[in-house]
Amino acid sequence: MGLFVPKQAPWSGDSSFQLYGGFGPNYSSHVLLCWELNWGEDSIIKMGLLCFSKYFQAMVVDEVIKSGRRLGRKGRCPLMFEWYGEKYWGAAHGLAGIMHVLMDMELKPDELEDVKGTLKYMMSNRFPSGNYPASEDDRKSDVLVHWCHGAPGIALTLVKAAKVIDR
């Protein structure tokens, strides 16, 4: 019995995949490996997670960036994603959440530039109140102040960006 390794990600071309939890297994394995658990050097769990994480992480990040660039080309933001036809900005199922996870991944220089450009785009669209739009098509409506839509979730992503991205 061998390990099944797909030649192409099963979600290829579906920009909504990331918003349905495509980062879940990827990010979970990354977090587990970052924990300083006393598993030992030759632990089968640690080796398995490392193999899965490195392979799957690269595959998922590649697809996320490709998908984000495809939709980003149609607008003014380097990376953009849709969920049910809506370009959400929030942390739960939107741009801020995807940027938050991408900042923990190993990115190529051009991918990092796209993440930086996306964050700058988001910051340039902040309302005078300090809130952010809930979606790309809702950039004139300052109504939702939720973690999933608006400033609370976006603020967490921007705080992280200030810590991990050189200016």
CSV table of N, CA and C in Angstrom, one decimal, residues 10-166:
chain,number,residue,atom,x,y,z
A,10,PRO,N,-7.0,18.9,-6.1
A,10,PRO,CA,-8.4,18.7,-6.5
A,10,PRO,C,-9.3,19.9,-6.6
A,11,TRP,N,-8.8,21.0,-6.1
A,11,TRP,CA,-9.6,22.3,-6.1
A,11,TRP,C,-9.1,23.2,-7.1
A,12,SER,N,-8.2,22.8,-8.0
A,12,SER,CA,-7.6,23.7,-9.0
A,12,SER,C,-8.6,24.5,-9.7
A,13,GLY,N,-8.4,25.8,-9.8
A,13,GLY,CA,-9.3,26.6,-10.6
A,13,GLY,C,-10.5,27.1,-9.8
A,14,ASP,N,-10.7,26.6,-8.6
A,14,ASP,CA,-11.9,27.0,-7.8
A,14,ASP,C,-11.4,28.0,-6.8
A,15,SER,N,-11.6,29.3,-7.1
A,15,SER,CA,-11.1,30.4,-6.1
A,15,SER,C,-11.9,30.3,-4.8
A,16,SER,N,-13.0,29.7,-4.8
A,16,SER,CA,-13.8,29.7,-3.5
A,16,SER,C,-13.2,28.6,-2.5
A,17,PHE,N,-12.4,27.7,-3.0
A,17,PHE,CA,-11.9,26.6,-2.2
A,17,PHE,C,-11.3,27.1,-0.9
A,18,GLN,N,-10.4,28.2,-1.0
A,18,GLN,CA,-9.8,28.7,0.2
A,18,GLN,C,-10.8,29.1,1.2
A,19,LEU,N,-11.9,29.7,0.8
A,19,LEU,CA,-12.9,30.2,1.7
A,19,LEU,C,-13.8,29.1,2.3
A,20,TYR,N,-13.7,27.9,1.7
A,20,TYR,CA,-14.4,26.8,2.3
A,20,TYR,C,-13.5,26.0,3.3
A,21,GLY,N,-12.3,26.4,3.5
A,21,GLY,CA,-11.5,25.7,4.5
A,21,GLY,C,-10.3,25.0,3.9
A,22,GLY,N,-9.9,25.4,2.7
A,22,GLY,CA,-8.8,24.7,2.0
A,22,GLY,C,-7.5,24.8,2.7
A,23,PHE,N,-7.4,25.8,3.6
A,23,PHE,CA,-6.1,26.0,4.4
A,23,PHE,C,-6.2,25.2,5.6
A,24,GLY,N,-7.3,24.6,6.0
A,24,GLY,CA,-7.5,23.9,7.3
A,24,GLY,C,-6.4,22.9,7.5
A,25,PRO,N,-6.4,21.8,6.7
A,25,PRO,CA,-5.4,20.8,6.9
A,25,PRO,C,-3.9,21.3,6.8
A,26,ASN,N,-3.7,22.2,5.9
A,26,ASN,CA,-2.4,22.8,5.6
A,26,ASN,C,-2.0,23.6,6.9
A,27,TYR,N,-2.8,24.5,7.3
A,27,TYR,CA,-2.4,25.3,8.5
A,27,TYR,C,-2.3,24.5,9.7
A,28,SER,N,-3.2,23.5,9.9
A,28,SER,CA,-3.2,22.7,11.1
A,28,SER,C,-1.8,21.9,11.2
A,29,SER,N,-1.4,21.3,10.1
A,29,SER,CA,-0.1,20.6,10.2
A,29,SER,C,1.0,21.6,10.4
A,30,HIS,N,0.9,22.8,9.9
A,30,HIS,CA,2.0,23.8,10.1
A,30,HIS,C,2.0,24.1,11.6
A,31,VAL,N,0.9,24.4,12.2
A,31,VAL,CA,0.8,24.7,13.6
A,31,VAL,C,1.3,23.6,14.5
A,32,LEU,N,0.9,22.4,14.2
A,32,LEU,CA,1.4,21.2,15.0
A,32,LEU,C,2.9,21.1,14.9
A,33,LEU,N,3.5,21.3,13.8
A,33,LEU,CA,5.0,21.3,13.6
A,33,LEU,C,5.7,22.4,14.4
A,34,CYS,N,5.0,23.5,14.5
A,34,CYS,CA,5.6,24.7,15.2
A,34,CYS,C,5.6,24.5,16.7
A,35,TRP,N,4.6,23.7,17.2
A,35,TRP,CA,4.6,23.5,18.6
A,35,TRP,C,5.9,22.7,19.0
A,36,GLU,N,6.4,23.1,20.2
A,36,GLU,CA,7.6,22.4,20.6
A,36,GLU,C,7.2,21.2,21.5
A,37,LEU,N,6.6,20.3,20.9
A,37,LEU,CA,6.2,19.1,21.6
A,37,LEU,C,7.3,18.1,21.7
A,38,ASN,N,7.4,17.3,22.8
A,38,ASN,CA,8.5,16.4,23.0
A,38,ASN,C,8.2,15.1,22.3
A,39,TRP,N,8.2,15.2,20.9
A,39,TRP,CA,7.9,14.0,20.1
A,39,TRP,C,9.2,13.2,19.9
A,40,GLY,N,10.3,13.8,20.0
A,40,GLY,CA,11.5,13.1,19.7
A,40,GLY,C,11.9,13.2,18.2
A,41,GLU,N,13.1,13.1,17.9
A,41,GLU,CA,13.6,13.2,16.5
A,41,GLU,C,13.0,12.2,15.5
A,42,ASP,N,12.9,10.9,15.9
A,42,ASP,CA,12.5,9.9,15.0
A,42,ASP,C,11.0,9.5,15.2
A,43,SER,N,10.2,10.4,15.8
A,43,SER,CA,8.8,10.1,16.0
A,43,SER,C,8.1,10.0,14.6
A,44,ILE,N,7.3,8.9,14.5
A,44,ILE,CA,6.6,8.7,13.2
A,44,ILE,C,5.6,9.8,13.0
A,45,ILE,N,5.0,10.3,14.1
A,45,ILE,CA,4.0,11.4,13.9
A,45,ILE,C,4.7,12.6,13.4
A,46,LYS,N,5.9,13.0,13.9
A,46,LYS,CA,6.6,14.1,13.5
A,46,LYS,C,7.0,14.0,12.1
A,47,MET,N,7.6,12.8,11.7
A,47,MET,CA,8.0,12.6,10.3
A,47,MET,C,6.9,12.7,9.4
A,48,GLY,N,5.8,12.0,9.7
A,48,GLY,CA,4.6,12.1,8.9
A,48,GLY,C,4.0,13.5,8.6
A,49,LEU,N,3.9,14.2,9.7
A,49,LEU,CA,3.5,15.6,9.6
A,49,LEU,C,4.4,16.4,8.8
A,50,LEU,N,5.7,16.2,9.0
A,50,LEU,CA,6.7,17.0,8.2
A,50,LEU,C,6.5,16.7,6.7
A,51,CYS,N,6.5,15.5,6.3
A,51,CYS,CA,6.3,15.1,4.9
A,51,CYS,C,5.0,15.7,4.3
A,52,PHE,N,3.9,15.5,5.1
A,52,PHE,CA,2.6,15.9,4.6
A,52,PHE,C,2.6,17.5,4.5
A,53,SER,N,3.1,18.1,5.6
A,53,SER,CA,3.1,19.6,5.6
A,53,SER,C,3.8,20.2,4.5
A,54,LYS,N,5.1,19.8,4.3
A,54,LYS,CA,5.9,20.4,3.3
A,54,LYS,C,5.3,20.2,1.9
A,55,TYR,N,4.9,19.0,1.6
A,55,TYR,CA,4.3,18.7,0.3
A,55,TYR,C,3.0,19.4,0.0
A,56,PHE,N,2.1,19.2,1.0
A,56,PHE,CA,0.7,19.8,0.8
A,56,PHE,C,0.8,21.3,0.9
A,57,GLN,N,1.6,21.8,1.8
A,57,GLN,CA,1.7,23.3,1.9
A,57,GLN,C,2.1,23.9,0.6
A,58,ALA,N,3.1,23.4,0.0
A,58,ALA,CA,3.6,23.9,-1.3
A,58,ALA,C,2.5,23.9,-2.3
A,59,MET,N,1.8,22.8,-2.4
A,59,MET,CA,0.7,22.6,-3.4
A,59,MET,C,-0.4,23.6,-3.1
A,60,VAL,N,-0.8,23.7,-1.9
A,60,VAL,CA,-1.9,24.6,-1.6
A,60,VAL,C,-1.5,26.0,-1.8
A,61,VAL,N,-0.4,26.4,-1.3
A,61,VAL,CA,0.1,27.8,-1.5
A,61,VAL,C,0.1,28.2,-3.0
A,62,ASP,N,0.7,27.3,-3.8
A,62,ASP,CA,0.7,27.5,-5.2
A,62,ASP,C,-0.6,27.8,-5.8
A,63,GLU,N,-1.6,26.9,-5.5
A,63,GLU,CA,-3.0,27.1,-6.0
A,63,GLU,C,-3.6,28.3,-5.5
A,64,VAL,N,-3.4,28.7,-4.2
A,64,VAL,CA,-4.0,29.9,-3.6
A,64,VAL,C,-3.5,31.1,-4.4
A,65,ILE,N,-2.2,31.2,-4.6
A,65,ILE,CA,-1.6,32.3,-5.2
A,65,ILE,C,-2.1,32.4,-6.7
A,66,LYS,N,-2.1,31.3,-7.4
A,66,LYS,CA,-2.6,31.3,-8.8
A,66,LYS,C,-4.1,31.8,-8.8
A,67,SER,N,-4.9,31.2,-8.0
A,67,SER,CA,-6.3,31.6,-7.9
A,67,SER,C,-6.5,33.1,-7.6
A,68,GLY,N,-5.8,33.5,-6.6
A,68,GLY,CA,-5.8,34.9,-6.2
A,68,GLY,C,-5.4,35.9,-7.3
A,69,ARG,N,-4.4,35.5,-8.0
A,69,ARG,CA,-3.9,36.4,-9.1
A,69,ARG,C,-4.8,36.4,-10.2
A,70,ARG,N,-5.5,35.3,-10.5
A,70,ARG,CA,-6.5,35.3,-11.6
A,70,ARG,C,-7.6,36.3,-11.4
A,71,LEU,N,-8.1,36.3,-10.2
A,71,LEU,CA,-9.2,37.2,-9.9
A,71,LEU,C,-8.6,38.6,-9.6
A,72,GLY,N,-7.5,38.7,-9.0
A,72,GLY,CA,-6.8,40.0,-8.8
A,72,GLY,C,-6.6,40.8,-10.0
A,73,ARG,N,-6.3,40.1,-11.1
A,73,ARG,CA,-6.0,40.8,-12.4
A,73,ARG,C,-7.2,41.6,-12.9
A,74,LYS,N,-8.4,41.2,-12.5
A,74,LYS,CA,-9.6,41.8,-12.9
A,74,LYS,C,-9.9,43.1,-12.1
A,75,GLY,N,-9.1,43.4,-11.1
A,75,GLY,CA,-9.3,44.6,-10.3
A,75,GLY,C,-8.0,45.3,-10.0
A,76,ARG,N,-8.0,46.0,-8.9
A,76,ARG,CA,-6.8,46.8,-8.5
A,76,ARG,C,-6.0,46.2,-7.4
A,77,CYS,N,-6.4,45.0,-7.0
A,77,CYS,CA,-5.7,44.3,-5.9
A,77,CYS,C,-4.9,43.1,-6.4
A,78,PRO,N,-3.7,42.9,-6.0
A,78,PRO,CA,-2.9,41.8,-6.6
A,78,PRO,C,-3.5,40.4,-6.4
A,79,LEU,N,-4.1,40.2,-5.2
A,79,LEU,CA,-4.8,38.9,-4.9
A,79,LEU,C,-6.2,39.2,-4.5
A,80,MET,N,-7.1,38.4,-5.0
A,80,MET,CA,-8.5,38.5,-4.6
A,80,MET,C,-9.2,37.1,-4.7
A,81,PHE,N,-10.2,36.9,-3.9
A,81,PHE,CA,-10.9,35.6,-3.8
A,81,PHE,C,-12.4,35.8,-3.7
A,82,GLU,N,-13.1,34.9,-4.2
A,82,GLU,CA,-14.6,34.9,-4.2
A,82,GLU,C,-15.2,33.8,-3.3
A,83,TRP,N,-16.3,34.1,-2.8
A,83,TRP,CA,-17.1,33.0,-2.1
A,83,TRP,C,-18.5,33.3,-2.4
A,84,TYR,N,-19.2,32.4,-3.1
A,84,TYR,CA,-20.5,32.6,-3.6
A,84,TYR,C,-20.7,33.8,-4.4
A,85,GLY,N,-19.7,34.1,-5.3
A,85,GLY,CA,-19.7,35.3,-6.2
A,85,GLY,C,-19.4,36.6,-5.5
A,86,GLU,N,-19.1,36.6,-4.2
A,86,GLU,CA,-18.8,37.8,-3.5
A,86,GLU,C,-17.3,37.9,-3.1
A,87,LYS,N,-16.7,39.0,-3.2
A,87,LYS,CA,-15.3,39.2,-2.8
A,87,LYS,C,-15.2,39.7,-1.4
A,88,TYR,N,-15.3,38.8,-0.5
A,88,TYR,CA,-15.3,39.2,1.0
A,88,TYR,C,-13.9,39.6,1.4
A,89,TRP,N,-13.9,40.5,2.4
A,89,TRP,CA,-12.6,41.0,3.0
A,89,TRP,C,-12.3,40.4,4.3
A,90,GLY,N,-13.2,39.8,5.0
A,90,GLY,CA,-13.1,39.5,6.4
A,90,GLY,C,-12.1,38.4,6.8
A,91,ALA,N,-12.0,38.2,8.1
A,91,ALA,CA,-11.0,37.2,8.6
A,91,ALA,C,-11.6,35.7,8.5
A,92,ALA,N,-12.9,35.6,8.6
A,92,ALA,CA,-13.4,34.2,8.7
A,92,ALA,C,-13.5,33.6,7.3
A,93,HIS,N,-14.0,34.3,6.3
A,93,HIS,CA,-14.1,33.8,4.9
A,93,HIS,C,-13.8,34.9,3.9
A,94,GLY,N,-12.7,35.5,4.1
A,94,GLY,CA,-12.3,36.6,3.1
A,94,GLY,C,-10.8,36.8,3.0
A,95,LEU,N,-10.5,37.9,2.4
A,95,LEU,CA,-9.2,38.3,2.1
A,95,LEU,C,-8.3,38.4,3.3
A,96,ALA,N,-8.7,38.9,4.4
A,96,ALA,CA,-7.9,39.1,5.6
A,96,ALA,C,-7.5,37.7,6.1
A,97,GLY,N,-8.4,36.7,6.1
A,97,GLY,CA,-8.1,35.4,6.6
A,97,GLY,C,-7.0,34.7,5.8
A,98,ILE,N,-7.2,34.8,4.5
A,98,ILE,CA,-6.2,34.2,3.6
A,98,ILE,C,-4.8,34.9,3.7
A,99,MET,N,-4.8,36.2,3.8
A,99,MET,CA,-3.5,36.9,4.0
A,99,MET,C,-2.9,36.5,5.3
A,100,HIS,N,-3.7,36.3,6.3
A,100,HIS,CA,-3.2,35.9,7.6
A,100,HIS,C,-2.4,34.6,7.6
A,101,VAL,N,-3.1,33.6,6.9
A,101,VAL,CA,-2.4,32.3,6.8
A,101,VAL,C,-1.2,32.3,5.8
A,102,LEU,N,-1.3,33.1,4.7
A,102,LEU,CA,-0.2,33.1,3.8
A,102,LEU,C,1.1,33.7,4.4
A,103,MET,N,0.9,34.6,5.4
A,103,MET,CA,2.1,35.1,6.1
A,103,MET,C,2.8,34.1,6.9
A,104,ASP,N,2.2,32.9,7.2
A,104,ASP,CA,2.8,31.9,7.9
A,104,ASP,C,3.5,30.8,7.0
A,105,MET,N,3.2,31.0,5.7
A,105,MET,CA,3.7,30.0,4.7
A,105,MET,C,5.1,30.5,4.1
A,106,GLU,N,5.8,29.5,3.6
A,106,GLU,CA,7.0,29.8,2.9
A,106,GLU,C,6.6,30.3,1.5
A,107,LEU,N,6.9,31.6,1.2
A,107,LEU,CA,6.5,32.2,0.0
A,107,LEU,C,7.7,32.6,-0.9
A,108,LYS,N,7.5,32.5,-2.2
A,108,LYS,CA,8.6,33.0,-3.1
A,108,LYS,C,8.5,34.5,-3.1
A,109,PRO,N,9.6,35.2,-3.5
A,109,PRO,CA,9.7,36.7,-3.4
A,109,PRO,C,8.5,37.3,-4.1
A,110,ASP,N,8.1,36.9,-5.3
A,110,ASP,CA,7.0,37.5,-6.0
A,110,ASP,C,5.7,37.3,-5.3
A,111,GLU,N,5.5,36.1,-4.7
A,111,GLU,CA,4.3,35.8,-3.9
A,111,GLU,C,4.2,36.8,-2.7
A,112,LEU,N,5.4,37.0,-2.0
A,112,LEU,CA,5.4,37.9,-0.9
A,112,LEU,C,5.0,39.3,-1.3
A,113,GLU,N,5.5,39.7,-2.5
A,113,GLU,CA,5.2,41.0,-3.0
A,113,GLU,C,3.7,41.2,-3.2
A,114,ASP,N,3.1,40.1,-3.7
A,114,ASP,CA,1.6,40.1,-3.9
A,114,ASP,C,0.9,40.2,-2.6
A,115,VAL,N,1.3,39.5,-1.6
A,115,VAL,CA,0.7,39.6,-0.3
A,115,VAL,C,0.9,41.0,0.3
A,116,LYS,N,2.1,41.6,0.2
A,116,LYS,CA,2.3,43.0,0.6
A,116,LYS,C,1.4,44.0,-0.1
A,117,GLY,N,1.3,43.8,-1.4
A,117,GLY,CA,0.5,44.7,-2.3
A,117,GLY,C,-1.0,44.6,-1.9
A,118,THR,N,-1.5,43.4,-1.6
A,118,THR,CA,-2.8,43.1,-1.2
A,118,THR,C,-3.1,43.8,0.2
A,119,LEU,N,-2.2,43.7,1.1
A,119,LEU,CA,-2.4,44.3,2.4
A,119,LEU,C,-2.4,45.9,2.3
A,120,LYS,N,-1.5,46.4,1.4
A,120,LYS,CA,-1.5,47.8,1.2
A,120,LYS,C,-2.8,48.3,0.6
A,121,TYR,N,-3.3,47.5,-0.4
A,121,TYR,CA,-4.6,47.8,-1.0
A,121,TYR,C,-5.7,47.9,0.1
A,122,MET,N,-5.7,46.9,0.9
A,122,MET,CA,-6.7,46.9,2.0
A,122,MET,C,-6.6,48.1,2.9
A,123,MET,N,-5.4,48.4,3.3
A,123,MET,CA,-5.2,49.6,4.2
A,123,MET,C,-5.6,50.9,3.5
A,124,SER,N,-5.4,51.0,2.2
A,124,SER,CA,-5.8,52.2,1.5
A,124,SER,C,-7.3,52.4,1.4
A,125,ASN,N,-8.1,51.3,1.7
A,125,ASN,CA,-9.5,51.4,1.6
A,125,ASN,C,-10.2,51.5,3.0
A,126,ARG,N,-9.5,51.8,4.0
A,126,ARG,CA,-10.0,52.0,5.3
A,126,ARG,C,-11.0,53.2,5.4
A,127,PHE,N,-12.1,53.0,6.1
A,127,PHE,CA,-13.0,54.1,6.2
A,127,PHE,C,-12.5,55.1,7.3
A,128,PRO,N,-13.0,56.3,7.2
A,128,PRO,CA,-12.6,57.3,8.2
A,128,PRO,C,-12.9,56.9,9.7
A,129,SER,N,-13.9,56.0,9.8
A,129,SER,CA,-14.2,55.5,11.1
A,129,SER,C,-13.2,54.5,11.7
A,130,GLY,N,-12.3,54.0,10.8
A,130,GLY,CA,-11.3,53.0,11.2
A,130,GLY,C,-11.8,51.6,10.8
A,131,ASN,N,-13.0,51.4,10.3
A,131,ASN,CA,-13.5,50.2,9.9
A,131,ASN,C,-13.1,49.9,8.5
A,132,TYR,N,-13.4,48.7,8.0
A,132,TYR,CA,-13.0,48.3,6.6
A,132,TYR,C,-14.3,47.7,6.0
A,133,PRO,N,-14.3,47.7,4.6
A,133,PRO,CA,-15.4,47.1,3.9
A,133,PRO,C,-15.6,45.7,4.2
A,134,ALA,N,-16.8,45.2,4.1
A,134,ALA,CA,-17.1,43.8,4.3
A,134,ALA,C,-16.8,43.0,3.0
A,135,SER,N,-16.8,43.7,1.9
A,135,SER,CA,-16.5,43.0,0.6
A,135,SER,C,-16.0,44.1,-0.4
A,136,GLU,N,-15.5,43.6,-1.5
A,136,GLU,CA,-15.0,44.4,-2.5
A,136,GLU,C,-16.1,45.3,-3.1
A,137,ASP,N,-17.2,44.8,-3.3
A,137,ASP,CA,-18.3,45.5,-3.9
A,137,ASP,C,-19.1,46.4,-2.9
A,138,ASP,N,-18.6,46.4,-1.7
A,138,ASP,CA,-19.3,47.1,-0.6
A,138,ASP,C,-18.3,48.2,0.0
A,139,ARG,N,-17.5,48.8,-0.8
A,139,ARG,CA,-16.5,49.7,-0.3
A,139,ARG,C,-17.0,51.0,0.1
A,140,LYS,N,-18.3,51.3,0.0
A,140,LYS,CA,-18.8,52.6,0.4
A,140,LYS,C,-19.7,52.4,1.6
A,141,SER,N,-19.9,51.2,2.1
A,141,SER,CA,-20.9,50.9,3.1
A,141,SER,C,-20.1,50.6,4.4
A,142,ASP,N,-20.1,51.5,5.4
A,142,ASP,CA,-19.4,51.3,6.6
A,142,ASP,C,-20.4,50.8,7.7
A,143,VAL,N,-20.8,49.6,7.6
A,143,VAL,CA,-21.8,49.1,8.6
A,143,VAL,C,-21.4,47.9,9.4
A,144,LEU,N,-20.7,47.0,8.9
A,144,LEU,CA,-20.4,45.7,9.6
A,144,LEU,C,-19.1,45.9,10.4
A,145,VAL,N,-19.2,45.7,11.7
A,145,VAL,CA,-18.0,45.7,12.5
A,145,VAL,C,-17.9,44.4,13.2
A,146,HIS,N,-17.6,43.3,12.5
A,146,HIS,CA,-17.5,42.0,13.1
A,146,HIS,C,-16.2,41.4,12.8
A,147,TRP,N,-15.8,40.4,13.5
A,147,TRP,CA,-14.5,39.7,13.3
A,147,TRP,C,-14.5,39.1,11.9
A,148,CYS,N,-15.7,38.6,11.5
A,148,CYS,CA,-15.7,37.9,10.1
A,148,CYS,C,-15.8,38.9,9.0
A,149,HIS,N,-16.4,40.1,9.3
A,149,HIS,CA,-16.6,41.2,8.2
A,149,HIS,C,-16.2,42.5,8.9
A,150,GLY,N,-15.1,43.0,8.6
A,150,GLY,CA,-14.8,44.4,9.0
A,150,GLY,C,-13.5,44.4,9.9
A,151,ALA,N,-13.3,45.6,10.5
A,151,ALA,CA,-12.1,45.9,11.2
A,151,ALA,C,-11.5,44.9,12.2
A,152,PRO,N,-12.4,44.3,13.1
A,152,PRO,CA,-11.8,43.4,14.1
A,152,PRO,C,-10.9,42.3,13.5
A,153,GLY,N,-11.4,41.6,12.5
A,153,GLY,CA,-10.6,40.6,11.8
A,153,GLY,C,-9.5,41.1,11.0
A,154,ILE,N,-9.7,42.2,10.3
A,154,ILE,CA,-8.6,42.8,9.5
A,154,ILE,C,-7.5,43.3,10.4
A,155,ALA,N,-7.9,43.9,11.5
A,155,ALA,CA,-6.9,44.4,12.4
A,155,ALA,C,-5.9,43.3,12.9
A,156,LEU,N,-6.4,42.1,13.1
A,156,LEU,CA,-5.6,41.0,13.5
A,156,LEU,C,-4.5,40.7,12.4
A,157,THR,N,-5.0,40.7,11.2
A,157,THR,CA,-4.1,40.4,10.1
A,157,THR,C,-3.1,41.5,9.9
A,158,LEU,N,-3.5,42.8,10.1
A,158,LEU,CA,-2.5,43.9,9.9
A,158,LEU,C,-1.5,43.9,11.1
A,159,VAL,N,-1.9,43.5,12.3
A,159,VAL,CA,-1.0,43.4,13.4
A,159,VAL,C,0.1,42.3,13.1
A,160,LYS,N,-0.4,41.2,12.6
A,160,LYS,CA,0.5,40.1,12.2
A,160,LYS,C,1.5,40.6,11.1
A,161,ALA,N,1.0,41.3,10.1
A,161,ALA,CA,1.8,41.8,9.0
A,161,ALA,C,2.9,42.7,9.6
A,162,ALA,N,2.6,43.6,10.5
A,162,ALA,CA,3.6,44.5,11.1
A,162,ALA,C,4.7,43.7,11.8
A,163,LYS,N,4.4,42.5,12.3
A,163,LYS,CA,5.4,41.7,13.0
A,163,LYS,C,6.2,40.9,12.0
A,164,VAL,N,5.6,40.4,10.9
A,164,VAL,CA,6.4,39.4,10.1
A,164,VAL,C,6.9,39.9,8.8
A,165,ILE,N,6.4,41.0,8.3
A,165,ILE,CA,6.8,41.5,7.0
A,165,ILE,C,7.7,42.7,7.2
A,166,ASP,N,8.9,42.7,6.5
A,166,ASP,CA,9.8,43.8,6.5
A,166,ASP,C,9.2,44.9,5.7
